[in-house]
mmCIF file of C-alpha atoms and ligand atoms in Angstrom:
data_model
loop_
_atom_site.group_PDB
_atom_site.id
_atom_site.type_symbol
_atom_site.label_atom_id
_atom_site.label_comp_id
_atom_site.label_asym_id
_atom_site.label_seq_id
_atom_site.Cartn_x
_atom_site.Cartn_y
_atom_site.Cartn_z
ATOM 1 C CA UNK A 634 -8.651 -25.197 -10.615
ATOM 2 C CA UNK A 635 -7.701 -22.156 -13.135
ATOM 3 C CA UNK A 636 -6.394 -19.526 -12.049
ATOM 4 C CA UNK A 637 -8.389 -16.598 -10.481
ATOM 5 C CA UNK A 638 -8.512 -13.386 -11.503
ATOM 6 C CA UNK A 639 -8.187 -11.618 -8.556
ATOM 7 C CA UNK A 640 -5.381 -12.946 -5.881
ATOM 8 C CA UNK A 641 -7.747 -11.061 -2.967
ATOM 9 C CA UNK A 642 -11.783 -10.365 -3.816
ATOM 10 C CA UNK A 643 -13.441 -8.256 -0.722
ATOM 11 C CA UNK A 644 -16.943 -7.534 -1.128
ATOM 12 C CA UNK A 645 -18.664 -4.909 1.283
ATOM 13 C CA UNK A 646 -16.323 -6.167 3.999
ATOM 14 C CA UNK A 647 -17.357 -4.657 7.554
ATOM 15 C CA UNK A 648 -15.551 -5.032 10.760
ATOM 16 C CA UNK A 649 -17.045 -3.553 14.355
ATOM 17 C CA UNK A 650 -14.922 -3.580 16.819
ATOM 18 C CA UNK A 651 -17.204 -4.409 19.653
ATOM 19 C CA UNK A 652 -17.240 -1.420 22.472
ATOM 20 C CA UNK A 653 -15.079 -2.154 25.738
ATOM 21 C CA UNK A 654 -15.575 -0.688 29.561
ATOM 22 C CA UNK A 655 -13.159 1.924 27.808
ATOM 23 C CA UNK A 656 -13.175 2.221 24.513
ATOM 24 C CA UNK A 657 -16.924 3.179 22.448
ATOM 25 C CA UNK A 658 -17.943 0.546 19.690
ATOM 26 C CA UNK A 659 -15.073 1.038 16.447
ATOM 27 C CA UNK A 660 -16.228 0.746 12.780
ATOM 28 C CA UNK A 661 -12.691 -0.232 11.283
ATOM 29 C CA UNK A 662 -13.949 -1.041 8.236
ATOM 30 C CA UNK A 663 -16.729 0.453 6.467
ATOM 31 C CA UNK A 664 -17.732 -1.667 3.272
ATOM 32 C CA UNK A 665 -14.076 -2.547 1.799
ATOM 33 C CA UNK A 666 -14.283 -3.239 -2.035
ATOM 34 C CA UNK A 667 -11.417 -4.549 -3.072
ATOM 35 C CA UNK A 668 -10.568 -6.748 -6.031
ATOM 36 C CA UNK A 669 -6.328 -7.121 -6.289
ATOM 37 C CA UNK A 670 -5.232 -9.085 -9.595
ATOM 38 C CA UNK A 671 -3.360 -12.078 -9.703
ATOM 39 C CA UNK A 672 0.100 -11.118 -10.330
ATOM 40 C CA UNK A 673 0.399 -7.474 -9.364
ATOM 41 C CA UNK A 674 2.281 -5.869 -6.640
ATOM 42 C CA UNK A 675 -0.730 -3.828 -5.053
ATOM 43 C CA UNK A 676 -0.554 -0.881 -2.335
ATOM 44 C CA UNK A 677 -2.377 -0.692 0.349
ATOM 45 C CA UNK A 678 -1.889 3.055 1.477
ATOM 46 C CA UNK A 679 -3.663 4.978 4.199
ATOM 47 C CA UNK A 680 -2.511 6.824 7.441
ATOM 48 C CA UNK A 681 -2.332 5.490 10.438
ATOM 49 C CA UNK A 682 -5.610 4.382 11.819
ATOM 50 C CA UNK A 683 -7.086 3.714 8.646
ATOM 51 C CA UNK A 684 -7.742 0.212 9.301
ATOM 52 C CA UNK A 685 -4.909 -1.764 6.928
ATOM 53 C CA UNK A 686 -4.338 -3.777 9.712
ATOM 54 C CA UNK A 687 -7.766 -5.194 10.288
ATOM 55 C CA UNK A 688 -8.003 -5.388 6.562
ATOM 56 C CA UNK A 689 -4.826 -7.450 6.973
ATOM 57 C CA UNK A 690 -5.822 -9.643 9.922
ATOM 58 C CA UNK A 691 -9.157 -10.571 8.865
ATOM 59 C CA UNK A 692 -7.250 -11.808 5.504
ATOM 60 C CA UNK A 693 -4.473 -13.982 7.791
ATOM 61 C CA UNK A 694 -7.301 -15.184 9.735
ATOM 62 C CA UNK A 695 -6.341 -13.464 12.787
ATOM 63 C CA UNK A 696 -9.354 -11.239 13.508
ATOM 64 C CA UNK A 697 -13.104 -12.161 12.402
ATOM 65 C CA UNK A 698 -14.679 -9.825 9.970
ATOM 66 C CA UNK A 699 -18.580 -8.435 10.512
ATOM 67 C CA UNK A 700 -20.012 -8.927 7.460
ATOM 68 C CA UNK A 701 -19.036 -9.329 3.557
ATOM 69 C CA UNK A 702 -17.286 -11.680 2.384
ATOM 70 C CA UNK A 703 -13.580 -12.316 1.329
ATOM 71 C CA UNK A 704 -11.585 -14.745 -1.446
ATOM 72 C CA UNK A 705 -7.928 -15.468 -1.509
ATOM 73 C CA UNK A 706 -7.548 -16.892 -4.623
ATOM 74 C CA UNK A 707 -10.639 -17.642 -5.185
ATOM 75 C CA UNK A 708 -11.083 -19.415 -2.141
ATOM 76 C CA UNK A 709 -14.068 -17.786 0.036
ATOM 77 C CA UNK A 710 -12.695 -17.235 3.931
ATOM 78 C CA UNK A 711 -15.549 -18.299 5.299
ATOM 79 C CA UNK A 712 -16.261 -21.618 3.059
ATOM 80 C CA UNK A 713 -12.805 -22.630 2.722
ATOM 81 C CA UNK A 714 -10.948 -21.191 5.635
ATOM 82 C CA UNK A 715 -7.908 -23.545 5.289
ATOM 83 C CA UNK A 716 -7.761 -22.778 2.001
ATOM 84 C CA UNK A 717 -7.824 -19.656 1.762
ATOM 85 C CA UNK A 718 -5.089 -19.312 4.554
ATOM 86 C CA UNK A 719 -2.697 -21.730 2.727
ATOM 87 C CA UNK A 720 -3.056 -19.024 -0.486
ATOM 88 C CA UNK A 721 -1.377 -16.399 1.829
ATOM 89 C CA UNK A 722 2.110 -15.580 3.539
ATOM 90 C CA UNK A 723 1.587 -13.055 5.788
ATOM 91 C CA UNK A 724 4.935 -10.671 7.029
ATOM 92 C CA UNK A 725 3.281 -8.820 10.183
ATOM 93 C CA UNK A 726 4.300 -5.413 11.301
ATOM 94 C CA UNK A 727 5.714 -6.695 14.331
ATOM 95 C CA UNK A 728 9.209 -8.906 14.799
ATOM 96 C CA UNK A 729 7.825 -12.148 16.331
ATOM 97 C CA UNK A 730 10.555 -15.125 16.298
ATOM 98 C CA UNK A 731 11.382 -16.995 18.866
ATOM 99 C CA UNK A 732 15.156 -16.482 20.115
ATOM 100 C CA UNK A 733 15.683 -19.870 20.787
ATOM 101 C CA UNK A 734 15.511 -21.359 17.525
ATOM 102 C CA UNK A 735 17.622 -20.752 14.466
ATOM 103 C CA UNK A 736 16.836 -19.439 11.816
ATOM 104 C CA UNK A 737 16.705 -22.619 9.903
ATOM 105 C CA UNK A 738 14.913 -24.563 12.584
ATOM 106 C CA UNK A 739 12.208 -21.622 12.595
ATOM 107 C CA UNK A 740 11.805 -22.435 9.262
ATOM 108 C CA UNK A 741 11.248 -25.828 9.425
ATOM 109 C CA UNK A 742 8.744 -25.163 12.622
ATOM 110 C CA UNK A 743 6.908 -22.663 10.223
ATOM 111 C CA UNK A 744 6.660 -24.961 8.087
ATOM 112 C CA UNK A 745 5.469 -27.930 9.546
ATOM 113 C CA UNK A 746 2.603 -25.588 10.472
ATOM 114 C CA UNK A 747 1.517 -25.740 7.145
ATOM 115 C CA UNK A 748 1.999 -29.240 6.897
ATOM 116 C CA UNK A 749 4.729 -29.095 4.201
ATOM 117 C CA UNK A 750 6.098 -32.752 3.886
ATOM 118 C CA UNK A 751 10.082 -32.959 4.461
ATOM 119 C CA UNK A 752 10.979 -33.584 0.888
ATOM 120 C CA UNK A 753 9.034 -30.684 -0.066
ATOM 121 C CA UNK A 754 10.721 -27.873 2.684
ATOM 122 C CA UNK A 755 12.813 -25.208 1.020
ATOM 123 C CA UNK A 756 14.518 -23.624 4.285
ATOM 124 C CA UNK A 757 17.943 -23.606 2.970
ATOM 125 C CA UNK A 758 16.809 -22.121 -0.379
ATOM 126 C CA UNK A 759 14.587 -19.487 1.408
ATOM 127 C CA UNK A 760 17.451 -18.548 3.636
ATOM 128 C CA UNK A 761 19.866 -18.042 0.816
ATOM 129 C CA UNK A 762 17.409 -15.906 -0.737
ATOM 130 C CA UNK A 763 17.479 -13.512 1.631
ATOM 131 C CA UNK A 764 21.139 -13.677 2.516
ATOM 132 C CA UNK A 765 20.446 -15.347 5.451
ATOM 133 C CA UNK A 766 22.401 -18.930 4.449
ATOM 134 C CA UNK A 767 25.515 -18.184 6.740
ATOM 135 C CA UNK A 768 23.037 -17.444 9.562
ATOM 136 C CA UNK A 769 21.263 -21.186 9.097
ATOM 137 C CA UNK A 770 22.667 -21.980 12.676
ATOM 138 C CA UNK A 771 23.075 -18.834 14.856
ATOM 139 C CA UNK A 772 20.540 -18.430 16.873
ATOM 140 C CA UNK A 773 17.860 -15.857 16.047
ATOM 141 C CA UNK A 774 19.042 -13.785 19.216
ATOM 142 C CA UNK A 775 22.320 -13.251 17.649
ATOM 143 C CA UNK A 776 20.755 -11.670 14.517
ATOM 144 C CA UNK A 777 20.503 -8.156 13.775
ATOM 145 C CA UNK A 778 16.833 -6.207 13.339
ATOM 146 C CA UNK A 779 17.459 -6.544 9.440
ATOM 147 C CA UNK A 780 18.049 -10.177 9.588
ATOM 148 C CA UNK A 781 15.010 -10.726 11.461
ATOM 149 C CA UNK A 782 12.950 -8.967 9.385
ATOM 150 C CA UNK A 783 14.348 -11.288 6.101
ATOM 151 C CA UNK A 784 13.486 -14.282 8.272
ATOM 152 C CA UNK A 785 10.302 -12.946 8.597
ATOM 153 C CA UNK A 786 9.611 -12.961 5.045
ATOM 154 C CA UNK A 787 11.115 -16.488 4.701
ATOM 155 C CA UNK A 788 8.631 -17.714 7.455
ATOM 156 C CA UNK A 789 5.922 -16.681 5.335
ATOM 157 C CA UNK A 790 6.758 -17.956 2.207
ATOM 158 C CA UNK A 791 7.668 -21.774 3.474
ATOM 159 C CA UNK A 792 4.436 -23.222 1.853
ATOM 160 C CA UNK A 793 5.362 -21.077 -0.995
ATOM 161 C CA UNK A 794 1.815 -19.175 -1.070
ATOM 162 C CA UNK A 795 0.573 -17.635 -3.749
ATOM 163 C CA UNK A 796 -0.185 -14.512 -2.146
ATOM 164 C CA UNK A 797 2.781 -12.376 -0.328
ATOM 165 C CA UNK A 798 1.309 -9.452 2.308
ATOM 166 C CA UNK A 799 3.970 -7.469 3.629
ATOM 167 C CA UNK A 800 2.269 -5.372 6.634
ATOM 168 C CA UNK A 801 4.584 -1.871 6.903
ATOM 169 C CA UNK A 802 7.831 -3.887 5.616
ATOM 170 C CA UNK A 803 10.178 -1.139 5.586
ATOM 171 C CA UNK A 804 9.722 0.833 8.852
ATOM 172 C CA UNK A 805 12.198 0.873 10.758
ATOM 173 C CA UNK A 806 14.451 -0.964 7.711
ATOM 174 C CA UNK A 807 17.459 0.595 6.428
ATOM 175 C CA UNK A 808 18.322 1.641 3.064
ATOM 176 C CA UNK A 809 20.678 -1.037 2.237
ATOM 177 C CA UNK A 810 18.555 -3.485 3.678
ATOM 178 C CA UNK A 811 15.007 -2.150 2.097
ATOM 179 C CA UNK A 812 16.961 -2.781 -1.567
ATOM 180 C CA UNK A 813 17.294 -5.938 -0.642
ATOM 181 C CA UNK A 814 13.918 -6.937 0.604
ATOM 182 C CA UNK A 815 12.562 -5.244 -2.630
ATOM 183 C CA UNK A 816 14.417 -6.962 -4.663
ATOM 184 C CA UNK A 817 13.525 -10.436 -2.953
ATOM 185 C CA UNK A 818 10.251 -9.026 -3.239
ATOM 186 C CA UNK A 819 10.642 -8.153 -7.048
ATOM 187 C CA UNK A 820 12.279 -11.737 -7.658
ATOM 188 C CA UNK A 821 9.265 -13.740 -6.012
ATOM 189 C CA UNK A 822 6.696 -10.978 -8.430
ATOM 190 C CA UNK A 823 8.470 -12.159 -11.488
ATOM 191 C CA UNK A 824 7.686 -15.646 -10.360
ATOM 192 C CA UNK A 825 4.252 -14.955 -9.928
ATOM 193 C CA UNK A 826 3.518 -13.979 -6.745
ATOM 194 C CA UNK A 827 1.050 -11.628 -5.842
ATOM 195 C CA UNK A 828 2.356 -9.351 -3.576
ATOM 196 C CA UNK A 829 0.329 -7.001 -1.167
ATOM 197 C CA UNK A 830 2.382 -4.361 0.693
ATOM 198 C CA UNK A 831 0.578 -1.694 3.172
ATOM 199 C CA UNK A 832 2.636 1.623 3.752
ATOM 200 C CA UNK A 833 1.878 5.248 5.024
ATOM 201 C CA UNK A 834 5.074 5.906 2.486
ATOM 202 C CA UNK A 835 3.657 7.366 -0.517
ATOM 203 C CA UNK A 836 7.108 6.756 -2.360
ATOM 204 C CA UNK A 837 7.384 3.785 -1.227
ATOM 205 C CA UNK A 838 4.218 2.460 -3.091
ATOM 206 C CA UNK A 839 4.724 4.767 -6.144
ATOM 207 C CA UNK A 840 7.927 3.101 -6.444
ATOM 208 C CA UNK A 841 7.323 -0.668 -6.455
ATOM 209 C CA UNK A 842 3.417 -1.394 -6.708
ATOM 210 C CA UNK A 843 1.826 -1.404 -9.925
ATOM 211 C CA UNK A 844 -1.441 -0.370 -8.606
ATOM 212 C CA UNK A 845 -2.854 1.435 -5.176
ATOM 213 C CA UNK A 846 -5.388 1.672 -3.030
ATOM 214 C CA UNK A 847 -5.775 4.382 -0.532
ATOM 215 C CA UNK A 848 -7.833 3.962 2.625
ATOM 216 C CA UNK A 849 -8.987 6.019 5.083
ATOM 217 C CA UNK A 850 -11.614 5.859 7.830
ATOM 218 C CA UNK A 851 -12.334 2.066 6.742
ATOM 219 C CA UNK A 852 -13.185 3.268 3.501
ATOM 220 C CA UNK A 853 -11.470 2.743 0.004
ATOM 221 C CA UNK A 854 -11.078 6.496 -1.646
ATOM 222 C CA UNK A 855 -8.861 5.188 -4.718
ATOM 223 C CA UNK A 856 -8.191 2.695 -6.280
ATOM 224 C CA UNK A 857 -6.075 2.921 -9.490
ATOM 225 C CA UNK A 858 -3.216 2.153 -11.386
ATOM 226 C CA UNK A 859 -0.084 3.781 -9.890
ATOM 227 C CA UNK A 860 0.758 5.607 -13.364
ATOM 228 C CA UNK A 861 -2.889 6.671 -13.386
ATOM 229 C CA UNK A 862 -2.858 8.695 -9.718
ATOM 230 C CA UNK A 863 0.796 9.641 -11.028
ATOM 231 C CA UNK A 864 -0.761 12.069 -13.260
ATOM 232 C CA UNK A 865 -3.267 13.109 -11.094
ATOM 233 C CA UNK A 866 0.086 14.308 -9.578
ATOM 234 C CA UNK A 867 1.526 16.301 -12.230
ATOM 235 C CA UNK A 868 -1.026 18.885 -12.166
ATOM 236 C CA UNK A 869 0.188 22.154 -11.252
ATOM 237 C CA UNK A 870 -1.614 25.592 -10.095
ATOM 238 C CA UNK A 871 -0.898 28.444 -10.728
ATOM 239 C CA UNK A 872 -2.928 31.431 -8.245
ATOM 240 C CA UNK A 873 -2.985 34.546 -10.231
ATOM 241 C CA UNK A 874 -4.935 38.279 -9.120
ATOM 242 C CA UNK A 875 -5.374 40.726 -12.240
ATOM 243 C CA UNK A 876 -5.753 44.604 -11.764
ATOM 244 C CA UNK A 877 -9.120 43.961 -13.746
ATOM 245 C CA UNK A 878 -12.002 43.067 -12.169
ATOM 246 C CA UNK A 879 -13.780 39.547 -12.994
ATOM 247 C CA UNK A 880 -16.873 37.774 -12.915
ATOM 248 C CA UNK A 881 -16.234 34.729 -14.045
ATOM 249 C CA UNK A 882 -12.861 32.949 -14.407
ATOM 250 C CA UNK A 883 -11.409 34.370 -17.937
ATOM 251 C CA UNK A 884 -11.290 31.803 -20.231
ATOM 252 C CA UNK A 885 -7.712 30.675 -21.536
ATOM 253 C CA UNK A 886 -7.143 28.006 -24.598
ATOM 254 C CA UNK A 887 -5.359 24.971 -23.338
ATOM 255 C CA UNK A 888 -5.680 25.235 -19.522
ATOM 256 C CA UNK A 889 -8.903 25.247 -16.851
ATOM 257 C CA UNK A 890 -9.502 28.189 -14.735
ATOM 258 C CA UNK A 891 -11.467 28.736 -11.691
ATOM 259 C CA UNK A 892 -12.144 32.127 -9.906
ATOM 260 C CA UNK A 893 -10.873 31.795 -6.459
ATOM 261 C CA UNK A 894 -12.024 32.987 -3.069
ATOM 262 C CA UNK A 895 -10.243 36.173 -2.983
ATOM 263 C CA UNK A 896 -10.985 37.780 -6.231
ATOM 264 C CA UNK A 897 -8.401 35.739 -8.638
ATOM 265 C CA UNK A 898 -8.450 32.892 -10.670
ATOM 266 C CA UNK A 899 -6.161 29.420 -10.724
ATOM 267 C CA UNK A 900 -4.847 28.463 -13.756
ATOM 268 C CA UNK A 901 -4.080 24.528 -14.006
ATOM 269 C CA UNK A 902 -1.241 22.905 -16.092
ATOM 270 C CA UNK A 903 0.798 19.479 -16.337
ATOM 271 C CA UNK A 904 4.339 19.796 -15.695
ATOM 272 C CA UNK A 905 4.567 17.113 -18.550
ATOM 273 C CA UNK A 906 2.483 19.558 -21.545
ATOM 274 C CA UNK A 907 3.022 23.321 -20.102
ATOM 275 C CA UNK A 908 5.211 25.415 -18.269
ATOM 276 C CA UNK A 909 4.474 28.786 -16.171
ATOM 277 C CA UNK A 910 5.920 30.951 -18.655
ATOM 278 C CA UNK A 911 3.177 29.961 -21.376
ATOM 279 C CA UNK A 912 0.085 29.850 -18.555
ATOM 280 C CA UNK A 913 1.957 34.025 -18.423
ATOM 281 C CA UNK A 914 1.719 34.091 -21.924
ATOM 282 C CA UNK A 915 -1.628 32.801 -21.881
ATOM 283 C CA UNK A 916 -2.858 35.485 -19.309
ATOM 284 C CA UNK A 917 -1.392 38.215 -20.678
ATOM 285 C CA UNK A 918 -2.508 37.455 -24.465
ATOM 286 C CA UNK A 919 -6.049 37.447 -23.328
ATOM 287 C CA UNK A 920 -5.536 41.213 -22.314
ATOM 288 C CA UNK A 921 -5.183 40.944 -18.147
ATOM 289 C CA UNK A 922 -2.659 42.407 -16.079
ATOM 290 C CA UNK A 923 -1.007 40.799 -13.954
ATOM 291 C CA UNK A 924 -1.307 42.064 -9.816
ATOM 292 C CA UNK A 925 0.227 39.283 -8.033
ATOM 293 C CA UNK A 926 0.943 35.143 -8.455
ATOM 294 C CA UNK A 927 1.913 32.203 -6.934
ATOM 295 C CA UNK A 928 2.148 28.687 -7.906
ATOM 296 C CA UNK A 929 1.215 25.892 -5.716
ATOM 297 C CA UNK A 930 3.103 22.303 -6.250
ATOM 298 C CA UNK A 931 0.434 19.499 -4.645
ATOM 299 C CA UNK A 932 3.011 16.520 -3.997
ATOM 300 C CA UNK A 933 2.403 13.151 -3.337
ATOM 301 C CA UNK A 934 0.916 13.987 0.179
ATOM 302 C CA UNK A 935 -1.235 16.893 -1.136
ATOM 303 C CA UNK A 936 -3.240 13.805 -3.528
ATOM 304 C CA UNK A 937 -3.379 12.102 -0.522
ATOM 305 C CA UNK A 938 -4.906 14.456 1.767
ATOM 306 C CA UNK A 939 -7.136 15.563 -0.786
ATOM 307 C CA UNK A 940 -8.316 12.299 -1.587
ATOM 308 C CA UNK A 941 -8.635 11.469 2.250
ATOM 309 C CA UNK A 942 -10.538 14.802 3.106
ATOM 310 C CA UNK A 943 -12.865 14.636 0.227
ATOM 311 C CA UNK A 944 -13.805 10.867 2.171
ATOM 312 C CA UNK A 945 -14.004 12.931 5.235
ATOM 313 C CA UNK A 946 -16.498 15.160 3.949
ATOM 314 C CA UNK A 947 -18.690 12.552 2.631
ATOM 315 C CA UNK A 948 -18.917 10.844 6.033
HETATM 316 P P1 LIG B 503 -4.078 0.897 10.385
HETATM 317 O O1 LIG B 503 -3.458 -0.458 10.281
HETATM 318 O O2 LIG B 503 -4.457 1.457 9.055
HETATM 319 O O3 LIG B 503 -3.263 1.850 11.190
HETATM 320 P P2 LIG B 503 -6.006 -0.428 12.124
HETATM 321 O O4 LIG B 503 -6.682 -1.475 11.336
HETATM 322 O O5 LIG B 503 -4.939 -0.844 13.067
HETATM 323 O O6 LIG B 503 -5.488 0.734 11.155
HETATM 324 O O7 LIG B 503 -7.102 0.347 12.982
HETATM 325 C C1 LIG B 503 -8.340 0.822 12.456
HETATM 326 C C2 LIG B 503 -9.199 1.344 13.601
HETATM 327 O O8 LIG B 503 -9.643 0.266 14.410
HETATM 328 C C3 LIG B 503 -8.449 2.287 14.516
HETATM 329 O O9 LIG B 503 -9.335 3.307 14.911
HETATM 330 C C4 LIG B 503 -8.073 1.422 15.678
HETATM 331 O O10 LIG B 503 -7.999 2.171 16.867
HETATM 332 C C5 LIG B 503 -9.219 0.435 15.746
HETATM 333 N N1 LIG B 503 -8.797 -0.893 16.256
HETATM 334 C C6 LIG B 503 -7.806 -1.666 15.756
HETATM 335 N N2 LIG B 503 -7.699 -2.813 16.440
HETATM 336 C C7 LIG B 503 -8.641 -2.772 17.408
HETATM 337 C C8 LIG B 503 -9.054 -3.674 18.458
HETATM 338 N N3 LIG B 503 -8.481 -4.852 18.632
HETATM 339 N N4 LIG B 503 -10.083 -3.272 19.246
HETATM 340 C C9 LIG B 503 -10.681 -2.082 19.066
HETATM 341 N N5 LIG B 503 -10.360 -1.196 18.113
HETATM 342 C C10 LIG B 503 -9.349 -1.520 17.287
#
């Protein structure tokens, strides 16, 4: 089979959570469009809520989606179910090994799950990876929250998917151990692997994926490349109130204004082309005089909840 395009392909994907004696009917997911190439490292952001999760379970097989329709590498969920799961290694949220086993033989359990013949296992390799090799026989008790967490990631890649998802990998991770996870994570990219990470970290998916998508109420409300939202970034306002009085936003070459609320105007700039002093210049060449200013720095959480609220609004 060639290649696919895209390593994930949701169409209008829907998930109801059906209502309970104590919780109302829940509409997780609200037509997902999502099409993730083969070969990037791609973000799944959104708060808490949002419904990355579901997204995420309905992909591992773990929870059964309403309606649309979903391909993991080009293998439809529904058509080719044990296909499509054998395309994906999925690291949950949640620490789930069993403390009796070692790490090595929870390896080889994983992976006689996926029916990976003996000649074909890679548990020592994986292990080593990860830094795990001189753990092989402790028992997975005996291992530190870190070391768990690595295991987890070996766990998932024993059938050596083509598909990675790593579901909130770094809460709770330290520094020292997040570098090293990424750059596991980096290693297996550079081999191929698709990787799908979800985060509520902003910098954390700025940093690593090449490009994001940001969900909120079940809804995707961007989906770009990371360097493309980065610009959306670098835009800068500057508030500004003139002793003369205006009717329309005053006009000034190189930058946008807007009349505000209160009687003033916003001036906007990139960081990367302009600085404050020339939006000054700017102002005062076109004959105003300046009453009052402030400048307001949107950072990576301001894109965010802009991006989130304007989804709010349209619901
Ligand atoms: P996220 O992973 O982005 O935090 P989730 O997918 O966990 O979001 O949740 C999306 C919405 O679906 C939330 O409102 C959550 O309360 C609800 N939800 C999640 N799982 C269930 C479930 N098993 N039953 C009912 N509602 C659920």
């Amino acid at each position: 089979m060639d290649l696919p395009e895209f390593a994930i392909e949701a169409r209008g994907l829907v998930k109801t959570y059906a209502a309970t004696k104590t919780t109302p009917e829940m509409q997780a997911l609200r037509g997902i469009d999502l099409a993730i190439p083969r070969g990037s490292i791609f973000g799944l952001l959104g708060p808490n809520g949002a419904g990355k999760s579901t997204f995420i379970n309905i992909l591992a097989g773990l929870c059964q989606k309403t309606s649309g329709s979903v391909a993991i590498w080009g293998r439809d969920i529904d058509r080719t179910p044990r296909d499509a799961r054998a395309a994906i290694g999925v690291v949950p949220q949640e620490i789930a090994a069993d403390p009796f086993f070692t790490p090595f033989e929870a390896l080889e359990v994983a992976a006689g799950m996926y029916a990976v013949p003996k000649a074909e296992r890679r548990s020592l390799e994986l292990l080593t990876a990860l830094g795990l090799a001189d753990k092989a026989k402790a028992y997975v008790r005996q291992l530190s929250g870190g070391m768990k967490r690595r295991l987890m990631v070996a766990k998932a890649m024993v059938h050596n998917p083509p598909v990675l998802i790593l579901d909130e990998p770094t809460a709770g991770v330290d520094v020292e151990l997040r570098k090293q996870l990424w750059n596991y994570v980096l290693e297996l990219n550079r081999k191929g692997v698709t990787i799908v990470l979800t985060t509520h970290y902003l910098e954390e998916a700025q940093e690593l994926c090449d490009q994001i998508a940001i969900i909120n109420r079940g809804q995707v409300v961007a989906c770009e490349p990371t360097t493309t939202l980065l610009r959306r970034m670098d835009t800068r306002l500057v508030l500004v109130t003139v002793e003369e009085p205006l009717a329309t936003a005053p006009p000034l070459p190189g930058f946008e204004t807007k009349l505000t609320k209160s009687g003033g105007f916003s001036v906007s700039y990139r960081t990367g082309h302009s600085t404050v002093e020339q939006v000054l210049a700017a102002i005062r060449a076109a004959g105003l005089h300046i009453k009052d200013i402030s400048t307001e720095d949107p950072d990576l959480e301001d894109v965010f909840v802009s991006l989130t609220y304007a989804s709010a609004e349209g619901v």
